[in-house]
Coordinates of C-alpha atoms in Angstrom, one line a residue:
X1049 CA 82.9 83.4 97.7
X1050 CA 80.4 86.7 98.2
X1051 CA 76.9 85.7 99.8
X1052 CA 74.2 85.3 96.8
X1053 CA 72.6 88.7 98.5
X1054 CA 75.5 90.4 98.5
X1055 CA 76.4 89.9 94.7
X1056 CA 72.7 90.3 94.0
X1057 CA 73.1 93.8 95.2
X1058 CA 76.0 94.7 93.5
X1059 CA 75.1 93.5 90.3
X1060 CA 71.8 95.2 90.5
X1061 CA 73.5 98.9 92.0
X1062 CA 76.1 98.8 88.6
X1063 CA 74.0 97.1 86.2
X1064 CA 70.8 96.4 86.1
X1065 CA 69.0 99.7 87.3
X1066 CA 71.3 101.0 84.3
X1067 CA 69.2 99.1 82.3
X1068 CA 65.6 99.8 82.8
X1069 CA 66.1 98.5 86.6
X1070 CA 64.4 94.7 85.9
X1071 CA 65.9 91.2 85.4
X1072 CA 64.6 88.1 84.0
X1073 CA 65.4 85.8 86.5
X1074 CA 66.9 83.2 83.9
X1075 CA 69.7 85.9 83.5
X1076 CA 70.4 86.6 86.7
X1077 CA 70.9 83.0 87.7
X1078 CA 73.2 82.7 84.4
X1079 CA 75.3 86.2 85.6
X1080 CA 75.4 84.1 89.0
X1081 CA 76.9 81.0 87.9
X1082 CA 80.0 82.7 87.2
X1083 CA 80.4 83.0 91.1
X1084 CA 79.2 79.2 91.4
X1085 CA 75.9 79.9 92.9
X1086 CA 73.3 77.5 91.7
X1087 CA 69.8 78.1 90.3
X1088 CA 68.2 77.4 93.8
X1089 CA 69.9 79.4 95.9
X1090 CA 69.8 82.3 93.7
X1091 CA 65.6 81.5 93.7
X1092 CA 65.7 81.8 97.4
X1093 CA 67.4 84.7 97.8
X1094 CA 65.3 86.4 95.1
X1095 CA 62.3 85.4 97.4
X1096 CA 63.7 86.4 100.6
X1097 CA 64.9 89.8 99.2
X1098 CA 61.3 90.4 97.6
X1099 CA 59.8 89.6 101.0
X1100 CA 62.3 91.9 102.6
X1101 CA 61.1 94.7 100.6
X1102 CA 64.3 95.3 98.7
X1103 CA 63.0 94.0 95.6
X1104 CA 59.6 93.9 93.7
X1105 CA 58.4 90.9 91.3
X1106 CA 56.4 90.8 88.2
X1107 CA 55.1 87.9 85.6
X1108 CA 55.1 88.2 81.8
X1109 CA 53.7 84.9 80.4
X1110 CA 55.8 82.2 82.2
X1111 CA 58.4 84.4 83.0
X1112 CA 59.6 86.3 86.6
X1113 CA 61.2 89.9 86.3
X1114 CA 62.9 91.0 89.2
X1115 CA 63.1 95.3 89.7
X1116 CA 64.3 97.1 93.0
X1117 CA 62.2 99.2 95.0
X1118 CA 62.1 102.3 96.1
X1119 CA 63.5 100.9 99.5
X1120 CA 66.0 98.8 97.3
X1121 CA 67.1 102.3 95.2
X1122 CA 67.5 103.7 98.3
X1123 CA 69.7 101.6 100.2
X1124 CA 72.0 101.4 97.1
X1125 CA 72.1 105.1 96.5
X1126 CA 73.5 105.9 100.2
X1127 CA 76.0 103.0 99.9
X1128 CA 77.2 104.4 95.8
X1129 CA 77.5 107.5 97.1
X1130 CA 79.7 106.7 100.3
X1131 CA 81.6 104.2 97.8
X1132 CA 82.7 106.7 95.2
X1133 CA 82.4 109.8 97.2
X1134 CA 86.0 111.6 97.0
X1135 CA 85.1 115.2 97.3
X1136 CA 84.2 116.7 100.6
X1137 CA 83.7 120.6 102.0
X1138 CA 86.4 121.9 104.4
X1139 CA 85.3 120.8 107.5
X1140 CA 84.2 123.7 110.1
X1141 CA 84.9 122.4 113.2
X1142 CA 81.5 120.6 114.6
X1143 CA 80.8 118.3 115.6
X1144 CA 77.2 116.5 115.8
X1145 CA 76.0 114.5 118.6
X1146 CA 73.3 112.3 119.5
X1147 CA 72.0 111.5 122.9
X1148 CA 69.7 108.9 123.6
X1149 CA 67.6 109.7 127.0
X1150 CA 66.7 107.1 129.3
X1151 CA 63.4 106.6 128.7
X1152 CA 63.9 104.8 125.3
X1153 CA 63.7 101.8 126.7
X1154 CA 62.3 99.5 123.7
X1155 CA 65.9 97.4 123.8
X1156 CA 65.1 96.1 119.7
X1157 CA 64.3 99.4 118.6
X1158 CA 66.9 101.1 120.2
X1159 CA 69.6 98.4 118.9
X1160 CA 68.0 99.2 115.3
X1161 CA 68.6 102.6 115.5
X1162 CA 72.6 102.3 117.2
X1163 CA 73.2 99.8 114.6
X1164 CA 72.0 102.4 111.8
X1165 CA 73.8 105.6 113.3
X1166 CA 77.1 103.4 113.2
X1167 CA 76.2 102.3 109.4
X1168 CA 76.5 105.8 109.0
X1169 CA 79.6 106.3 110.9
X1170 CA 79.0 107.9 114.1
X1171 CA 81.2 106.4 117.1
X1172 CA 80.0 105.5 120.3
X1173 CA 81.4 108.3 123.0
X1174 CA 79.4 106.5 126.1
X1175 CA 76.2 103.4 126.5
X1176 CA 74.1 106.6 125.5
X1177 CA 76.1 109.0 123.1
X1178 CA 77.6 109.1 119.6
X1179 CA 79.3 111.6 117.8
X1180 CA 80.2 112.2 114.2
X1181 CA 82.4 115.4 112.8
X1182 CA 80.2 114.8 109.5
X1183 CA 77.2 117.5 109.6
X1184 CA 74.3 114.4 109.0
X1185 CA 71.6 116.2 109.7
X1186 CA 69.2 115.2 107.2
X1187 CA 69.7 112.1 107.9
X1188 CA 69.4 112.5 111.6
X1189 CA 66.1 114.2 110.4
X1190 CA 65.1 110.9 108.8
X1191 CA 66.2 108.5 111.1
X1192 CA 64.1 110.5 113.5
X1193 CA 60.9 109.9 111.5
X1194 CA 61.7 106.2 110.6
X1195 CA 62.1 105.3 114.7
X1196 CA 59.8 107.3 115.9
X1197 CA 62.1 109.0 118.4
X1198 CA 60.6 112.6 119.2
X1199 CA 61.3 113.0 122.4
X1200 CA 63.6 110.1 122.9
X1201 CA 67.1 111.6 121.8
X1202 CA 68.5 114.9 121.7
X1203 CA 70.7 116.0 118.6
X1204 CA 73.5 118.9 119.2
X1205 CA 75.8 120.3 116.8
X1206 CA 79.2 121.8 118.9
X1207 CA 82.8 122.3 119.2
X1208 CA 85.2 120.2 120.9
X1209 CA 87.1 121.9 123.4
X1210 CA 88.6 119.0 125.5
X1211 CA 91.7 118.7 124.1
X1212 CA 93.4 117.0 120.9
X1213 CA 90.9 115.8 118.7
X1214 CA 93.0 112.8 117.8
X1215 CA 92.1 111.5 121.5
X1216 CA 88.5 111.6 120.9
X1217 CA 88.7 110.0 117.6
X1218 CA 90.7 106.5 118.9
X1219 CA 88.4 106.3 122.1
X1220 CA 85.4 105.9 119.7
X1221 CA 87.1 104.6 116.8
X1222 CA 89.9 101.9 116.6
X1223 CA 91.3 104.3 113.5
X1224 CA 94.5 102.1 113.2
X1225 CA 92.7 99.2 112.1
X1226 CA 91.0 100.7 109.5
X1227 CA 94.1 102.0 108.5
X1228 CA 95.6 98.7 108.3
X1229 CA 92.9 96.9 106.6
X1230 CA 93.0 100.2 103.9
X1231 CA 96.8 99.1 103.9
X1232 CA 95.5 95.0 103.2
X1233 CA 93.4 96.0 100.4
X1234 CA 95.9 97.9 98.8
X1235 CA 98.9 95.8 99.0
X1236 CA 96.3 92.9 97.2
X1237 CA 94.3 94.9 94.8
X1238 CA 97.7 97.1 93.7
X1239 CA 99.2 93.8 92.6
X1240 CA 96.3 92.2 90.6
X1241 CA 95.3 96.1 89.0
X1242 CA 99.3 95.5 87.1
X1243 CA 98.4 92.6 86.5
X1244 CA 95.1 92.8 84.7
X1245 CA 96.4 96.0 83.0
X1246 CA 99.1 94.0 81.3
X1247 CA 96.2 91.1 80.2
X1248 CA 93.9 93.5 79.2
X1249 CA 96.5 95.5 76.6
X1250 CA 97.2 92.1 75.2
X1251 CA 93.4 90.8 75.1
X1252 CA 93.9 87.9 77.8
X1253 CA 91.3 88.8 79.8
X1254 CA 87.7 87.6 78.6
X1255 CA 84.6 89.9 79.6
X1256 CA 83.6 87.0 82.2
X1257 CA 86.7 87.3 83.9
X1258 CA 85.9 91.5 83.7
X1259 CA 83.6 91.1 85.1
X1260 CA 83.4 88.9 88.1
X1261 CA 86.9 90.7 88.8
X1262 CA 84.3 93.9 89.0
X1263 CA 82.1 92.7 91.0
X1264 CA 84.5 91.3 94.1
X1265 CA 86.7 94.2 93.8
X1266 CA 83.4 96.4 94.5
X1267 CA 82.2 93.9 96.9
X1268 CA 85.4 94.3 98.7
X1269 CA 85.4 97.6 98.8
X1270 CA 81.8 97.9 100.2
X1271 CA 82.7 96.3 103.6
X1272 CA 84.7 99.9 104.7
X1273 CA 81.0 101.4 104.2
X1274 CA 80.7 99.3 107.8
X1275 CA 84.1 100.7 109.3
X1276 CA 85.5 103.5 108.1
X1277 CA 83.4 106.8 109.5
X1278 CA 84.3 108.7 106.8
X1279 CA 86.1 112.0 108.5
X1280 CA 86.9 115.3 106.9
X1281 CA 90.7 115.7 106.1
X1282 CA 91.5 117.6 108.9
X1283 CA 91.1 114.6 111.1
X1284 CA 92.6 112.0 109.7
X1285 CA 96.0 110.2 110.9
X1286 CA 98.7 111.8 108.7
X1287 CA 99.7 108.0 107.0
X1288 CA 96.3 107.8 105.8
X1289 CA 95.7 105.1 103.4
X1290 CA 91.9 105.5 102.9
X1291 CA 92.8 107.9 100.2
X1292 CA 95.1 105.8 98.1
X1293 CA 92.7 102.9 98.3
X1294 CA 90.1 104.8 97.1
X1295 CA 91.9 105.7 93.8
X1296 CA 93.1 102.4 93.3
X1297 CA 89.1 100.8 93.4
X1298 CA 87.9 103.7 91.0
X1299 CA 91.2 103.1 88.3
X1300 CA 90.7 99.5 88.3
X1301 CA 86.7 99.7 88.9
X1302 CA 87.1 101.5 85.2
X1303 CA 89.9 99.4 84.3
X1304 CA 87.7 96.2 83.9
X1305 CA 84.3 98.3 83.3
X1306 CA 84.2 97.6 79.2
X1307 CA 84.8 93.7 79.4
X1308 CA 82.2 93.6 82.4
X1309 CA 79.5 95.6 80.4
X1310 CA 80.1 93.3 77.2
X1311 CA 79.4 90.4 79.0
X1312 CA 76.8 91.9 81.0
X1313 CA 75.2 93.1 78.0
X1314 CA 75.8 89.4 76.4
X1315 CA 73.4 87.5 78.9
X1316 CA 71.1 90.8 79.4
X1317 CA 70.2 91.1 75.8
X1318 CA 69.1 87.5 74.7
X1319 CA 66.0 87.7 77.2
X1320 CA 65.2 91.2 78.5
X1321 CA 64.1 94.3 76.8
X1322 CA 66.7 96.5 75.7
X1323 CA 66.6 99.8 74.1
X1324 CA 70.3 99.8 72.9
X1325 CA 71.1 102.8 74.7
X1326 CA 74.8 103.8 74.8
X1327 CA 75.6 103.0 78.5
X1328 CA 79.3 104.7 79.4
X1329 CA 81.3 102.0 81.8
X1330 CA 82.0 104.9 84.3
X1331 CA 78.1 105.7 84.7
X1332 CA 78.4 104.7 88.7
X1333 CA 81.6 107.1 89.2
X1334 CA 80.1 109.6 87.1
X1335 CA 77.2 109.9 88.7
X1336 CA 78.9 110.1 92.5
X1337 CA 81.6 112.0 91.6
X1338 CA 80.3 114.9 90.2
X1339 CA 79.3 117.2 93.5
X1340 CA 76.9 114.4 94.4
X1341 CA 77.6 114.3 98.4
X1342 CA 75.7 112.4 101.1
X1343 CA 77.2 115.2 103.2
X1344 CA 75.2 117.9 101.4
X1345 CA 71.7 117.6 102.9

């Protein structure tokens, strides 16, 4: 099963900031039971991620609400967006790069910052140099800021002109396992998406099951956030599976969304403020699929 964090995140990025972004804690430790997490471990975690800055805490009479943060909103927009993200410009041909000199020397820092530029899906070309075709310059921009790096790194934007770009791309990707773990998640979610389909038109399905089906499929699908780079068409191999995995997580996302909202709605209701707002079960996909780009900066 998922770590608590993990599902903590996921359940807070498609439901909770939908609903006035807070959480009695009582509720999310009942929501959490359904993945067999107990009452203290989900107390911990709630402490930790409060301490990490990723979520805030407030007391009304004998009772702890749990809201994200800005840093907590954050984190979960770049990661929605990269999720549901299926629209992206023609690619013209540059590529950025980043170049870390030899005087940043501070070994935890710099480790921070590789870490983050990989998160975001630039490869590593040498020890000191990573590349991306996607045109991240407002991030760059940020990244810059949040490290401190003036001075430290230089940032170009060119064309490629050693040869076949499909070279480049395997010496600072391994794109045939992505590829194959695409293949993996289709070949397992394909199977259980006819199968639920079938339970769902005959009402065999309860909004429990909905929704911790939801919630794994989407925490599944988050891990190619940390592998798959996310190039333009015009890159990728020509038996790319990205694409068909990517429908198949947003059909069966939407599949299971109004049995996962019922019972969301169930344990939400009976101790939180609620202003019965109409919430659609594609507001996530909605939102990120609609021109909203992490590549337009």
């Amino acid at each position: 099963m998922a770590k608590t964090q993990s599902l903590i995140f996921t359940i807070y990025d498609d439901y909770i900031r939908h609903y006035n972004n807070r959480i009695w804690v009582g509720s999310l430790i009942r929501i959490l039971e359904e993945f067999t997490h107990n009452p203290q471990s989900v107390r911990m975690c709630l402490s930790r991620m409060t301490k990490q800055g990723w979520l805030s805490s407030n007391k009304e009479g004998k009772k702890s609400f749990y809201s994200l943060t800005e840093a907590g909103e954050n984190r979960l927009n770049t990661a929605a967006k990269r999720i549901f993200n299926m629209r992206k410009e023609k690619w013209d041909g540059h590529w950025l790069m980043v170049v870390l000199q030899n005087r940043f020397d501070d070994t935890k820092h710099k480790q921070a910052f590789m870490r983050e530029l990989e998160w975001h899906g630039f490869g590593q070309l040498s020890a000191n140099v990573y590349v991306t075709p996607n045109p991240l310059h407002g991030i760059m921009d940020r990244l810059v800021i949040k490290y401190d790096l003036q001075g430290r790194i230089d940032i170009f934007s060119s064309k490629y002109t050693g040869g076949g770009e499909a070279d480049l791309i395997r010496r600072c990707w391994n794109i045939d396992e992505i590829n194959n773990k695409y293949d993996r998640f289709f070949e397992k979610y394909s199977r259980d998406y006819v199968l639920d389909k079938q339970l769902i038109a005959e009402d065999r399905l309860s909004p429990s099951e909905c929704f911790v089906k939801r919630v794994m499929l989407t925490h599944e699908y988050k891990k190619f956030l940390f592998i798959d780079p996310g190039f333009p068409d015009e890159l990728l191999p020509e038996k790319w599976l990205g694409h068909h995995a990517n429908q198949l997580f947003t059909d069966y996302y939407q599949l299971l969304g109004e049995g996962a909202i019922r019972f969301f709605e169930e344990v939400f209701k009976a101790d939180n403020a609620y202003d019965a707002k109409e919430m659609r079960i594609d507001v996530p996909l909605d939102s990120y699929l609609n021109g909203r780009s992490e590549y337009k900066e």
